[in-house]
Short mmCIF file of C-alpha atoms in Angstrom, two decimals:
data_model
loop_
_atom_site.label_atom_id
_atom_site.label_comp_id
_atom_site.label_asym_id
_atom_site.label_seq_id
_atom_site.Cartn_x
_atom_site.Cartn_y
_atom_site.Cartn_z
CA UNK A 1 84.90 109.99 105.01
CA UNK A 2 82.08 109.83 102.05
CA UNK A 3 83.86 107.17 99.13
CA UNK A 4 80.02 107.57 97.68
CA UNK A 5 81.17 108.98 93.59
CA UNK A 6 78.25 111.24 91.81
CA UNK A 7 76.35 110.84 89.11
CA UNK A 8 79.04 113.09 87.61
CA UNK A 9 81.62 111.18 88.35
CA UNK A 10 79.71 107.90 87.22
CA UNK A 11 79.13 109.17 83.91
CA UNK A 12 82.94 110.61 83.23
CA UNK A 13 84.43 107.56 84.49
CA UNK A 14 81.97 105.52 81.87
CA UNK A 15 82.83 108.17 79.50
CA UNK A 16 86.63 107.26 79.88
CA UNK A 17 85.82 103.28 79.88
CA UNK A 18 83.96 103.58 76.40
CA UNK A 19 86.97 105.82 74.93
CA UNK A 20 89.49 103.53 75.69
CA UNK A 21 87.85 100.11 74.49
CA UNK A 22 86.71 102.20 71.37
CA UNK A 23 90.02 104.05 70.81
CA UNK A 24 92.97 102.35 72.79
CA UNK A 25 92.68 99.18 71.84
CA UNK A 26 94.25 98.90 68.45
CA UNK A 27 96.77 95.98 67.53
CA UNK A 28 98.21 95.84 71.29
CA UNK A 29 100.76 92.86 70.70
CA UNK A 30 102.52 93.80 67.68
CA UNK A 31 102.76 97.28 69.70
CA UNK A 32 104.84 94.83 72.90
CA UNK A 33 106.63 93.14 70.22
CA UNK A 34 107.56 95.91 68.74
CA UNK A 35 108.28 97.84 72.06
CA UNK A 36 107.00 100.98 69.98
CA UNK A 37 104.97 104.34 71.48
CA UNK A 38 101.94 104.52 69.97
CA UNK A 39 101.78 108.27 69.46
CA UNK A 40 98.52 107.91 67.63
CA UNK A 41 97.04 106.56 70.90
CA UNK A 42 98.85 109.65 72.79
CA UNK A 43 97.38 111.87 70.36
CA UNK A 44 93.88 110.15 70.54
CA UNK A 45 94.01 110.56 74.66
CA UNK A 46 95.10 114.44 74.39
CA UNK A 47 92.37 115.23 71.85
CA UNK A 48 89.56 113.32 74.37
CA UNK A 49 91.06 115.58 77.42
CA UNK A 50 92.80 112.51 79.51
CA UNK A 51 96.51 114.63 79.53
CA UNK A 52 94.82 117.71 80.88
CA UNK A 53 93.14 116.22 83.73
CA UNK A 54 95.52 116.74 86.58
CA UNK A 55 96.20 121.14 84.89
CA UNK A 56 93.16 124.00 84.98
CA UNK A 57 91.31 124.48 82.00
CA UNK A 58 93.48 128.19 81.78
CA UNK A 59 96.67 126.13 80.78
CA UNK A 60 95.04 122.42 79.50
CA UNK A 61 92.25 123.84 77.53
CA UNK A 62 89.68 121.04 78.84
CA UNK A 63 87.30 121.45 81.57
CA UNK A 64 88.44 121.21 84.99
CA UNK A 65 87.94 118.29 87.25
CA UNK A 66 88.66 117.84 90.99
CA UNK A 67 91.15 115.09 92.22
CA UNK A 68 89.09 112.65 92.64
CA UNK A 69 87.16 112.73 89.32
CA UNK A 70 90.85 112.81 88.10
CA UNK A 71 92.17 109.79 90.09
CA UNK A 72 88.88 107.63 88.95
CA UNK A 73 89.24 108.85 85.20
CA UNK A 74 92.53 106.90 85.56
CA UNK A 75 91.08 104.02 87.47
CA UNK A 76 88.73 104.08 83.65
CA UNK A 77 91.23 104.23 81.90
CA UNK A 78 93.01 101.58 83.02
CA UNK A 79 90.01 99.02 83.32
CA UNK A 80 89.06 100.30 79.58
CA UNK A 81 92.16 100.21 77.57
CA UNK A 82 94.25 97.24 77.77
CA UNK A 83 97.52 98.61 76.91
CA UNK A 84 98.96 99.45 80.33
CA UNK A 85 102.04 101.32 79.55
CA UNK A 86 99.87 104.05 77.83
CA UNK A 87 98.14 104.50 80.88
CA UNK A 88 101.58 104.16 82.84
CA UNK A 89 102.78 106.72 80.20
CA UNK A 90 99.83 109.01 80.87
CA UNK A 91 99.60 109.28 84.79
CA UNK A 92 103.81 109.47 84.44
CA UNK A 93 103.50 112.25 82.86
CA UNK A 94 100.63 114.18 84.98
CA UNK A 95 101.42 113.60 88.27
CA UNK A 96 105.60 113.84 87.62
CA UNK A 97 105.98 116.65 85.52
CA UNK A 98 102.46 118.50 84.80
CA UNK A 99 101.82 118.56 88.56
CA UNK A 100 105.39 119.77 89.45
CA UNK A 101 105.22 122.75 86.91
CA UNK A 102 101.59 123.56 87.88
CA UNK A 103 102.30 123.64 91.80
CA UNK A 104 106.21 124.90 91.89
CA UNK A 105 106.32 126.76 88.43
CA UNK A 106 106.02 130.90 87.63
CA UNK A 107 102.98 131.76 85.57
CA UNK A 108 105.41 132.09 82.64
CA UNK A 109 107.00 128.73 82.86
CA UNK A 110 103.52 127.26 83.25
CA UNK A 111 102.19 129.23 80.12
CA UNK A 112 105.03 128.00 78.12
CA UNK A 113 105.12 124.17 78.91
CA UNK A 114 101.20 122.97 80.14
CA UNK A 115 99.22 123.68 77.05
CA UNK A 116 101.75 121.71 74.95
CA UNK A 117 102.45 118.86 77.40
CA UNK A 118 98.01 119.06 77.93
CA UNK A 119 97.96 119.19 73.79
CA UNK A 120 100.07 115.73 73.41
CA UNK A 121 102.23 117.90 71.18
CA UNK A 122 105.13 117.49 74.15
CA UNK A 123 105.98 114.89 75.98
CA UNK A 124 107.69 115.46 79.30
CA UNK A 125 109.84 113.05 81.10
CA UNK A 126 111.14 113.03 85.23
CA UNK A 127 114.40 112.49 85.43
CA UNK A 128 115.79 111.99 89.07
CA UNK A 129 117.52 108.51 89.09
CA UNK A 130 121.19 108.08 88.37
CA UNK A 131 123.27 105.05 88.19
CA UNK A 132 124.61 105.75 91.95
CA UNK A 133 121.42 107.21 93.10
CA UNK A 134 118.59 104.39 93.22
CA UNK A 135 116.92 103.54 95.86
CA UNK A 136 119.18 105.82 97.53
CA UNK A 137 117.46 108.60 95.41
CA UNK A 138 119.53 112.08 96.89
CA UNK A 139 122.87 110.65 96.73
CA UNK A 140 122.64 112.94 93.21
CA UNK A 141 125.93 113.26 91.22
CA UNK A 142 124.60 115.44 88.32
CA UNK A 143 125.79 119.33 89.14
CA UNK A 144 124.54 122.58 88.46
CA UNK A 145 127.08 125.19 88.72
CA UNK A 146 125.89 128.72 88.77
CA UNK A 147 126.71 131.08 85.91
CA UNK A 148 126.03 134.77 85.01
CA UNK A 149 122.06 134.29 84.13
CA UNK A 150 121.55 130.33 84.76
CA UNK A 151 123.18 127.38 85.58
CA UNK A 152 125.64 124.97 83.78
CA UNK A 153 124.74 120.89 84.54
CA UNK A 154 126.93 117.71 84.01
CA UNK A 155 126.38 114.36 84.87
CA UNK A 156 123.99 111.72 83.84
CA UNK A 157 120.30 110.02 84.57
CA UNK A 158 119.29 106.74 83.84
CA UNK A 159 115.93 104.42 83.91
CA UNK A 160 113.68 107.66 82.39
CA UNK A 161 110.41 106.86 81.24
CA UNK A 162 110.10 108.85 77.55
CA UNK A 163 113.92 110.10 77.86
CA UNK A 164 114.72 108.60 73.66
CA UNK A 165 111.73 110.72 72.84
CA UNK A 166 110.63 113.68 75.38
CA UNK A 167 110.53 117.05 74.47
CA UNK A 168 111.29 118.34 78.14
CA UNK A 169 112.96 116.71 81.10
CA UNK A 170 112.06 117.52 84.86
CA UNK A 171 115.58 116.90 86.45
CA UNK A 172 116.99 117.45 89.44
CA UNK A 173 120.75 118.35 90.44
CA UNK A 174 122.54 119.09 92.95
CA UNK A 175 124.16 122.87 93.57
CA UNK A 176 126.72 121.64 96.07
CA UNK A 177 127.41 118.40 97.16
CA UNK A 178 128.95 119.58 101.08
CA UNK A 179 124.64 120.30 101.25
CA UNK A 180 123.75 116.73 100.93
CA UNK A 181 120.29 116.04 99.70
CA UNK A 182 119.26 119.98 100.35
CA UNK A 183 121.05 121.27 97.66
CA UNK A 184 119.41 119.88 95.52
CA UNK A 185 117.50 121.72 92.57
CA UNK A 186 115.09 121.18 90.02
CA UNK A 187 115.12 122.47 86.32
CA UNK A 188 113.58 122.16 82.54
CA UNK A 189 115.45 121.36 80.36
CA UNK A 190 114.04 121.56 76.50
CA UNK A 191 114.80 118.96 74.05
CA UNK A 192 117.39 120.35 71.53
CA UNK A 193 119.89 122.33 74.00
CA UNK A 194 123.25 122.12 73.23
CA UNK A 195 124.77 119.62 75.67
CA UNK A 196 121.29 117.70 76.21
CA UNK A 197 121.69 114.37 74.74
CA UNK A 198 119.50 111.31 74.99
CA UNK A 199 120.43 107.75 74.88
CA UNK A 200 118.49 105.36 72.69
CA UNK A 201 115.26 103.15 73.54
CA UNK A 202 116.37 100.69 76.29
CA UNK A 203 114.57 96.88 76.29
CA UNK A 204 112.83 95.94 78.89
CA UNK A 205 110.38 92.80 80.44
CA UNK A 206 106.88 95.10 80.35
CA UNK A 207 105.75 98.61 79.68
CA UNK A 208 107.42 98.03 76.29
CA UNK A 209 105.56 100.75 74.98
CA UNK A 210 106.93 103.66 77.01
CA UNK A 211 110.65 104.31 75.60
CA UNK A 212 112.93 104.08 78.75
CA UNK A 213 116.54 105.11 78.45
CA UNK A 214 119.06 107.63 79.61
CA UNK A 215 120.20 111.59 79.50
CA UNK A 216 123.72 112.63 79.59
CA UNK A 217 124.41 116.74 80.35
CA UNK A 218 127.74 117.72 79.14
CA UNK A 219 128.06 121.06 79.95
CA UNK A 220 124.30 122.05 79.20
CA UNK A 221 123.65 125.68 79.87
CA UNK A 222 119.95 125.69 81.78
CA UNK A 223 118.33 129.76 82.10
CA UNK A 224 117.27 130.97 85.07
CA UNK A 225 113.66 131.19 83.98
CA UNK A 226 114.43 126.95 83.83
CA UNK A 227 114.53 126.59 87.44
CA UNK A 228 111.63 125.49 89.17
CA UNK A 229 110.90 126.38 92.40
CA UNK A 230 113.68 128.09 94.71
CA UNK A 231 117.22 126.90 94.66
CA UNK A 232 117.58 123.55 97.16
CA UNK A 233 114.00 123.16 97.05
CA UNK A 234 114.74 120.21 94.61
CA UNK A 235 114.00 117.50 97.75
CA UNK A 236 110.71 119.01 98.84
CA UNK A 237 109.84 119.18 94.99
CA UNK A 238 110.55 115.34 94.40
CA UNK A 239 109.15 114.34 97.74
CA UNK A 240 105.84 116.17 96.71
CA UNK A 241 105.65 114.86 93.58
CA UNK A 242 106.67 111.17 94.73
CA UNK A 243 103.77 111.00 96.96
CA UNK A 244 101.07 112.15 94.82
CA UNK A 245 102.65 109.71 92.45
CA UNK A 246 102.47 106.86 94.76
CA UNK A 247 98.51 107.80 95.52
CA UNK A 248 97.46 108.05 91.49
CA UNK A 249 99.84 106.41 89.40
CA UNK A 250 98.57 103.03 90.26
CA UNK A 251 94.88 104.01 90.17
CA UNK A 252 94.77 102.65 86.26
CA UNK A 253 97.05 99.34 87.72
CA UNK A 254 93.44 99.27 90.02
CA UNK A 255 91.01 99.30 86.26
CA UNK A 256 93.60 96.67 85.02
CA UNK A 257 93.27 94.21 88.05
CA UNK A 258 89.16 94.62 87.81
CA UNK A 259 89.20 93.88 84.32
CA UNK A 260 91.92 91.01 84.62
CA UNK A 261 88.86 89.50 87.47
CA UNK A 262 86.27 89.76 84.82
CA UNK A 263 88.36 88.28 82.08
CA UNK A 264 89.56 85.17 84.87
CA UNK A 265 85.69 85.01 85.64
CA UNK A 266 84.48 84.86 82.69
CA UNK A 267 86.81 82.10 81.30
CA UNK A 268 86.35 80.34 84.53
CA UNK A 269 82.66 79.94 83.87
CA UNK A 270 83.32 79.04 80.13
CA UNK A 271 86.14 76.46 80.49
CA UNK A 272 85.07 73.07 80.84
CA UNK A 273 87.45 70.36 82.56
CA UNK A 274 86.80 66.74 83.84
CA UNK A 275 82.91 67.71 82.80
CA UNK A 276 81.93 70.52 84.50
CA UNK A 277 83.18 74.36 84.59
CA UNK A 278 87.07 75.04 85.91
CA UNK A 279 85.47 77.55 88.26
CA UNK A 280 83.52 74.61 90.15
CA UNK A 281 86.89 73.20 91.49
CA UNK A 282 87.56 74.86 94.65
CA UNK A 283 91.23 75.38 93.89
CA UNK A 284 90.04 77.36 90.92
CA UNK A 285 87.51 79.25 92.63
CA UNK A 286 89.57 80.67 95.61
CA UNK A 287 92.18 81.70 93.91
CA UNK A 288 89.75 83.78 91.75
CA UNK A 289 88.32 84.59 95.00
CA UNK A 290 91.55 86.50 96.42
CA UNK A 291 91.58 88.17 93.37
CA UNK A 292 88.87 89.74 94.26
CA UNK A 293 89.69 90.34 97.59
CA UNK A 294 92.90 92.13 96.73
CA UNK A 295 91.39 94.17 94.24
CA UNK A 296 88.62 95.72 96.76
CA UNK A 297 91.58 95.98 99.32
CA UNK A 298 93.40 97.84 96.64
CA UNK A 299 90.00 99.95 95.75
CA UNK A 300 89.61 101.16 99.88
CA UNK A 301 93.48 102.19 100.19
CA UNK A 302 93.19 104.07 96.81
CA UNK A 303 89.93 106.06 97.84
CA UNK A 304 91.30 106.51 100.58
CA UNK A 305 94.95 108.30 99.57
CA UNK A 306 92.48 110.17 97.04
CA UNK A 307 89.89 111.39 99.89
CA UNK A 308 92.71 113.01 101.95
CA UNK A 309 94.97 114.57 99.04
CA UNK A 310 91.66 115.85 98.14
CA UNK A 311 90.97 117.18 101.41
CA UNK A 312 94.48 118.77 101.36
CA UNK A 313 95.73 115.97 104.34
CA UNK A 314 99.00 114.32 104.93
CA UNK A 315 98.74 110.63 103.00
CA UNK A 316 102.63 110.20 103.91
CA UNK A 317 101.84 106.58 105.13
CA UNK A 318 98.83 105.63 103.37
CA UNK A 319 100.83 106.62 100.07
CA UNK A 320 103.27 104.16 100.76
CA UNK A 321 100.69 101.85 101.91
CA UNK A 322 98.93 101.98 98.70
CA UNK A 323 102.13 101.83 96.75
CA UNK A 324 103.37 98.60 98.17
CA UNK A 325 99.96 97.32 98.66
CA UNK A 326 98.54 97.74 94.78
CA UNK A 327 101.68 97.09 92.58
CA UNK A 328 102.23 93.70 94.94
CA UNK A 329 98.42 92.34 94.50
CA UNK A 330 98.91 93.37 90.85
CA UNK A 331 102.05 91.03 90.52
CA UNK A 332 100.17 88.40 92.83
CA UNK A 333 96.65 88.55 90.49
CA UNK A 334 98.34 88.77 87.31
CA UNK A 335 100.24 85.22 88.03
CA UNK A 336 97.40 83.79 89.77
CA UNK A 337 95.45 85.13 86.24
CA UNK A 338 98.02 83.46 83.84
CA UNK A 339 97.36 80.31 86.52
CA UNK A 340 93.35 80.26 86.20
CA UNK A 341 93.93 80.51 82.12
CA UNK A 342 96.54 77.25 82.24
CA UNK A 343 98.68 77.11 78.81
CA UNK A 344 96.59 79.50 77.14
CA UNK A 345 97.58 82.48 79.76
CA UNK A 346 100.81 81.57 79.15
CA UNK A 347 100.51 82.30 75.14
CA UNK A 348 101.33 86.15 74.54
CA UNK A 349 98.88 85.96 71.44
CA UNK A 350 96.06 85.79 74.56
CA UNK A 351 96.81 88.99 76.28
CA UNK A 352 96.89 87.51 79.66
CA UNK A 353 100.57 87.07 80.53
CA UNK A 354 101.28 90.69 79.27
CA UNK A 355 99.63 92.23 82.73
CA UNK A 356 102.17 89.89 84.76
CA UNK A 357 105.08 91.47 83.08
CA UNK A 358 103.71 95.19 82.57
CA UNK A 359 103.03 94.68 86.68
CA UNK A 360 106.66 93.89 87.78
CA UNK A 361 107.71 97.44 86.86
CA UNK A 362 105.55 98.56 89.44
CA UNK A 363 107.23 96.49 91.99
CA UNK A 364 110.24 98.91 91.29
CA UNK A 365 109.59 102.66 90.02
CA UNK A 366 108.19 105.39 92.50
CA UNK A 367 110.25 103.45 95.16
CA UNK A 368 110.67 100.28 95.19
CA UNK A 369 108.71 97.62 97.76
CA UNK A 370 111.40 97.79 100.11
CA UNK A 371 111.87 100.94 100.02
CA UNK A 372 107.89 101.58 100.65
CA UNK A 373 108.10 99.42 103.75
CA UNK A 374 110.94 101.53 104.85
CA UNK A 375 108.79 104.63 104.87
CA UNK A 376 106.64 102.66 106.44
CA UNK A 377 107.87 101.54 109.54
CA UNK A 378 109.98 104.85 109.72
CA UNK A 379 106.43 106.61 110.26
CA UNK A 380 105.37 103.79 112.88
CA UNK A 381 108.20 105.04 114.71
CA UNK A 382 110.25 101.92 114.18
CA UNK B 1 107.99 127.33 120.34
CA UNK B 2 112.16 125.75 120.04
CA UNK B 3 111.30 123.76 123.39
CA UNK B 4 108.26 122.01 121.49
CA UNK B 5 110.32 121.76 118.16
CA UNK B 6 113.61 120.32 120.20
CA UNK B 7 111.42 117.92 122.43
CA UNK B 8 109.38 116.61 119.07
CA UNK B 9 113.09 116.00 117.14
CA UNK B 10 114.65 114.79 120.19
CA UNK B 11 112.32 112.28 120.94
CA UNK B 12 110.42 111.26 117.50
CA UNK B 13 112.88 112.00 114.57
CA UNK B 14 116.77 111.02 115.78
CA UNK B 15 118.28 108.16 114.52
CA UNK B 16 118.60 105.10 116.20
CA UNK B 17 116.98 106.51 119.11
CA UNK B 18 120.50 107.60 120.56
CA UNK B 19 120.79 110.25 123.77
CA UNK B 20 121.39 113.31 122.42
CA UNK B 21 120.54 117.10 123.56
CA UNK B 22 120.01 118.60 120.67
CA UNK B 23 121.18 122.12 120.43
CA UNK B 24 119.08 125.21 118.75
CA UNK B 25 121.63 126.35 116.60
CA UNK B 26 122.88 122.53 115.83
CA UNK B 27 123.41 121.53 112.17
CA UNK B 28 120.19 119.27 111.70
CA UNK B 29 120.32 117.88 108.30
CA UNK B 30 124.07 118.20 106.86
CA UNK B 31 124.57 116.17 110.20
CA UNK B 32 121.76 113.60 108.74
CA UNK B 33 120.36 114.20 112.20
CA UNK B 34 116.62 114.27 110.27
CA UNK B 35 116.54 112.15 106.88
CA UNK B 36 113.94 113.40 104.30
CA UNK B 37 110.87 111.17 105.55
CA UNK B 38 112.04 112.55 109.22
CA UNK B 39 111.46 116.23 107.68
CA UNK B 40 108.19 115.04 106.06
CA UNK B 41 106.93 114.18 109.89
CA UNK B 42 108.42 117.53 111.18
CA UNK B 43 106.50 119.65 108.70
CA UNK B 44 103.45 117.73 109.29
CA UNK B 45 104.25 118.53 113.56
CA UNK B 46 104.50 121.61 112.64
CA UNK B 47 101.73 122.66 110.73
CA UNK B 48 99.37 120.68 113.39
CA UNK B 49 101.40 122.00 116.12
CA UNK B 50 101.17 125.57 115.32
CA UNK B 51 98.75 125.78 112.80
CA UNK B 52 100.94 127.76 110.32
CA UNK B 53 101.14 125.90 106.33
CA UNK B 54 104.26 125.10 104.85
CA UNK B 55 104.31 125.17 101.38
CA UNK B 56 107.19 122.36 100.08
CA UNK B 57 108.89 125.05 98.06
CA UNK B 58 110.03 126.57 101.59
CA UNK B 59 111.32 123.09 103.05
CA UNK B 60 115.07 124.19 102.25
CA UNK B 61 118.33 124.40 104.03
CA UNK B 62 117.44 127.81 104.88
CA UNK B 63 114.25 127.36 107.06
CA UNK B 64 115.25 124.38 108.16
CA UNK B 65 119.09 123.64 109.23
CA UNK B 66 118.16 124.06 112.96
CA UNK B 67 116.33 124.97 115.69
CA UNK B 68 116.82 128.19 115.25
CA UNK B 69 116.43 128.87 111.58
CA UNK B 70 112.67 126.62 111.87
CA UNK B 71 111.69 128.95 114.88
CA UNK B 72 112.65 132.07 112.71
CA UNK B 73 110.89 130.95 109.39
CA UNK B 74 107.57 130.33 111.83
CA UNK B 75 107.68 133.85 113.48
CA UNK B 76 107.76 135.31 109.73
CA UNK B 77 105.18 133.01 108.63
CA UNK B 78 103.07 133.80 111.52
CA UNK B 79 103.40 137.91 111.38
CA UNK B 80 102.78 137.56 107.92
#
């Protein structure tokens, strides 16, 4: 195991940094106030490569770059820009419905959908929860019932990242509910298909910038060339995509918590209290300290889930691992940030309580905590 | 090649740990005998068990309802 990164590597990774402080950075809290996608930011990340990343340069149009490069271009981009539902936004949409298409999709499905999705001109949302099907994510209501040359779907999905605005949705239904979880299928569905409807922009405590809401399919006619992958592969499909989810969809939560240290640092050294520096007192100082400690915890688990997708082994536990482990110290060093600040971390116009909130999320999508140590213990043999 | 797939389910992937002799041509997961991270492990025996790859795209109810099916999805894997 060699976490040692290349020159290469180095200089994208920089490369990504100085993009996002240069170009992502733009009036971030009337953006949460608002709750509004910045599109122009979107655009701005297409046009420097970032939504082509995870898709060969055949379908993305930008060079191609292993895994790992990948993963730490997102760990850059999330230390860089400060705005963490654009990064949330961006690894959302490569690694649960880019990645899908590229590894389960015909050459023809893949032609039609990358390049746009890799251009920023579509946006692409995952659509697998439902308002009975949580945590327990297979207990799937929404049907597809096979017609001559597709399938017709009904039923509903809630909590999607991008549904009030995507252009394509990744959803899964089920062919037959006597199969249980393996009837399940996946499908595209294109914005603008008659019995397609999304719901409108739902409010929520962080991520305010990715539109969250609902789709309803009343009767929606899907093709057959709309299917992805083979018909009750829809688990295996979802499974896939949850775990390489789980190992890079975080990696930018791991640039957030490094730059949330320096910021805590730096104001801890610059603060003065009862005469002398706030990071003198000892109660100060430690909880920088495991800060610090969670974040290089965080860093080793992450390289690590990286190294073996990379080297095309099972991550099964370390995924969850990672999961629980990074989106919990996130939650933990974003309170114990707002604590080093004092009243001024609590003041929005200070950008320090916004990582607190944007972190809970975490806590919750891609499985939630308890559902991670679940998977967890069910692999220890528990 | 069942005898190694029935001992690893029998004794790794049941619920609860309950006795049960599972049968080659039993029902495995409309039963809920294996739960979806249950099939994650099985693939994962399998491919280091017998050294053949399974693509996700083939974990369906067709391969894999039971014994039987898993053992006949190998042997094609394997000839091919």
């Amino acid at each position: 195991m060699d976490f040692s990164w290349s020159d290469e590597q180095r200089a994208f990774r920089d490369r990504v940094v100085a993009f996002a402080r240069e170009s992502l950075n733009d009036d971030l809290r009337t953006l949460d106030a608002q709750g509004a996608f910045p599109r122009v930011l979107w655009d701005r990340c297409a046009a420097f490569g970032l939504l082509g990343l995870a898709v060969p340069e055949a379908y993305s149009g930008t060079p191609d770059v292993d895994f790992l490069t990948a993963m730490l271009a997102m760990e850059g981009l999330g230390y860089g820009c400060r705005e963490n539902g654009l990064a949330f936004g961006i690894n959302a949409q490569l690694w649960t419905v880019q990645l899908p298409l590229l590894r389960f999709g015909t050459n023809a499905q893949k032609e039609r959908w990358l390049p746009r999705l890799c251009r920023g001109e579509w946006i692409g949302a995952h659509a697998i929860t439902e308002p009975e099907a949580g945590s327990d994510i297979f207990n799937l209501q929404t049907h597809a019932r096979r017609v001559e040359g597709g399938y017709v779907l009904h039923g509903a999905k809630c909590l999607v990242s991008f549904a009030p605005i995507a252009d394509l949705a990744l959803i899964f239904a089920t062919l037959d509910p006597a199969l249980g979880k393996w009837g399940i299928t996946a499908f595209v569905v294109e914005k603008g298909t008659p019995g397609f409807h999304a719901g409108p922009v739902q409010e929520k405590m962080g991520l305010r910038t990715v539109p969250i809401g609902a789709f309803t399919f009343d009767d929606c006619f899907v093709p057959d060339e709309n299917r992805i992958g083979p018909e009750g592969a829809g688990v295996s499909i979802s499974t896939h995509s949850l775990e390489w989810e789980r190992c890079c969809i975080l990696a930018s939560q791991l640039g957030a918590m490094e730059r949330q240290l320096e910021t805590a640092i730096a104001f801890a050294r610059e603060r003065k209290q009862f005469g002398q520096a706030i990071g003198k007192f000892q109660s100060v100082a430690h909880r920088i300290t495991d800060m610090k400690l969670r974040l290089e915890t965080a860093r080793l688990l992450l390289y690590k889930v990286a190294w073996l997708k990379q080297n095309n082994k099972s991550a099964m536990l370390e995924a969850a691992l990672l999961k629980l482990y990074i989106s919990e110290s996130f939650v933990a060093s974003g309170l114990d940030a707002i604590r080093v600040h004092g009243g001024r971390g609590y003041l929005t116009e200070n950008e320090v309580e916004r990582d607190l909130r944007d972190a809970i999320g975490g806590l919750l999508y891609a499985g939630t905590s308890d559902i991670q140590r679940n998977i967890i213990a069910r692999l220890l043999g528990l | 090649m069942k005898s190694q797939l029935r001992q690893y389910i029998q004794e790794t992937l049941l619920e609860n740990g309950a006795p049960h002799a599972v049968q080659d041509d039993e029902n495995l997961l409309g039963s809920g005998l294996v739960d979806s991270v249950g099939m994650m492990s099985l693939v994962l025996f399998i491919e280091e068990t017998f050294g053949v790859a399974v693509p996700p795209e083939d974990v369906t109810i067709e391969h894999f309802l039971s014994i039987d099916t898993i053992a006949t999805y190998l042997e094609a894997r394997v000839a091919a």
